[in-house]
Amino acid sequence: MVNYKQIGLLVIVAILILAPLIIYNGVGEDEGYFGGSDDTGGEAIEENNPDYEVWAEPLWEPPSGEIESLIFCLQAAIGAIIIGYIFGYWHGGRKARKE
C-alpha cells in the first residue's frame, strides 16, 4: 500500500534541501553568500557612518576562523541538547501522566 502523504512529504523535504544548493550553486564566500551577520552589520555601519568609532572590543578573539566556527558549533550543539532535553522532559511527563 502506497502512502501518498509520506511520499509528498519526502518530495517537499527533497525540494527544500536541493533548492538552495541549486539556486546558489557556484556562489561562494567572495560573493557574500556565506558571510555572517557581524560582517554585514559592520559593512552597513561603515557605509552609513564612515566616522564611527568602535567603543567596545571583545575580551578574547579566537586565534583563527576555524576555532571561531568550532566555538559557534559547540554553542549550537549545547543549545540543541538543552532544547532536546526540555522537550524530552515534557514528553516524558505527559506520557507518565497518561499511564
Coordinates of C-alpha atoms in Angstrom, one line a residue:
M1 CA 0.0 0.0 0.0
V2 CA 1.5 3.3 -1.1
N3 CA 1.2 6.1 1.4
Y4 CA 1.0 9.3 -0.7
K5 CA 1.2 11.6 2.2
Q6 CA 4.6 10.3 3.2
I7 CA 5.8 10.4 -0.4
G8 CA 4.6 14.0 -0.7
L9 CA 6.4 15.0 2.5
L10 CA 9.6 13.4 1.2
V11 CA 9.3 15.3 -2.1
I12 CA 8.8 18.6 -0.2
V13 CA 11.9 17.9 2.1
A14 CA 14.0 17.0 -1.0
I15 CA 12.9 20.3 -2.7
L16 CA 13.8 22.3 0.5
I17 CA 17.2 20.6 0.6
L18 CA 18.1 20.8 -3.0
A19 CA 16.6 24.3 -3.9
P20 CA 19.2 26.4 -2.1
L21 CA 22.0 24.2 -3.4
I22 CA 20.8 24.6 -7.0
I23 CA 20.0 28.4 -6.7
Y24 CA 23.3 29.3 -5.1
N25 CA 25.5 26.8 -7.0
G26 CA 28.9 28.3 -7.6
V27 CA 28.2 31.3 -5.3
G28 CA 30.8 31.4 -2.5
E29 CA 32.1 33.4 0.3
D30 CA 33.6 36.0 -2.1
E31 CA 30.0 37.0 -3.1
G32 CA 29.0 37.2 0.5
Y33 CA 26.7 34.2 0.4
F34 CA 28.4 32.6 3.5
G35 CA 29.1 35.9 5.2
G36 CA 27.9 36.3 8.8
S37 CA 25.6 39.0 10.2
D38 CA 28.5 40.6 12.1
D39 CA 30.4 41.3 8.8
T40 CA 27.2 42.5 7.1
G41 CA 26.4 44.8 10.1
G42 CA 29.9 46.2 10.2
E43 CA 29.9 46.9 6.5
A44 CA 26.5 48.7 6.8
I45 CA 27.8 50.8 9.7
E46 CA 30.9 51.8 7.8
E47 CA 28.7 52.7 4.8
N48 CA 26.2 54.7 6.7
N49 CA 28.6 56.4 9.1
P50 CA 32.3 56.4 8.0
D51 CA 33.4 58.4 11.1
Y52 CA 32.0 55.7 13.5
E53 CA 34.5 54.7 16.2
V54 CA 34.2 51.3 17.8
W55 CA 33.6 51.8 21.6
A56 CA 33.9 48.2 22.7
E57 CA 36.3 45.4 22.0
P58 CA 35.9 41.7 22.6
L59 CA 37.6 40.4 25.7
W60 CA 39.1 37.5 23.7
E61 CA 39.3 36.7 20.0
P62 CA 39.8 33.2 18.7
P63 CA 43.2 32.6 17.1
S64 CA 41.6 31.5 13.8
G65 CA 38.4 31.3 11.9
E66 CA 38.2 27.6 12.3
I67 CA 38.4 27.9 16.1
E68 CA 35.7 30.6 15.9
S69 CA 33.5 28.2 13.8
L70 CA 34.2 25.4 16.3
I71 CA 33.0 27.5 19.2
F72 CA 29.9 28.6 17.3
C73 CA 29.1 25.0 16.5
L74 CA 29.6 24.0 20.2
Q75 CA 27.2 26.7 21.2
A76 CA 24.6 25.4 18.7
A77 CA 25.1 21.8 19.9
I78 CA 24.8 22.7 23.6
G79 CA 21.6 24.7 22.7
A80 CA 20.2 21.8 20.8
I81 CA 20.9 19.4 23.7
I82 CA 19.2 21.7 26.2
I83 CA 16.1 22.1 23.9
G84 CA 16.0 18.4 23.3
Y85 CA 16.2 17.7 27.0
I86 CA 13.3 20.1 27.7
F87 CA 11.1 18.6 25.0
G88 CA 12.0 15.1 26.2
Y89 CA 11.2 16.0 29.8
W90 CA 7.8 17.4 28.8
H91 CA 7.1 14.4 26.6
G92 CA 8.0 12.0 29.4
G93 CA 5.9 13.9 31.9
R94 CA 2.9 13.8 29.6
K95 CA 3.4 10.1 29.0
A96 CA 3.7 9.4 32.7
R97 CA 0.5 11.3 33.5
K98 CA -1.4 9.2 30.9
E99 CA -0.3 5.9 32.4

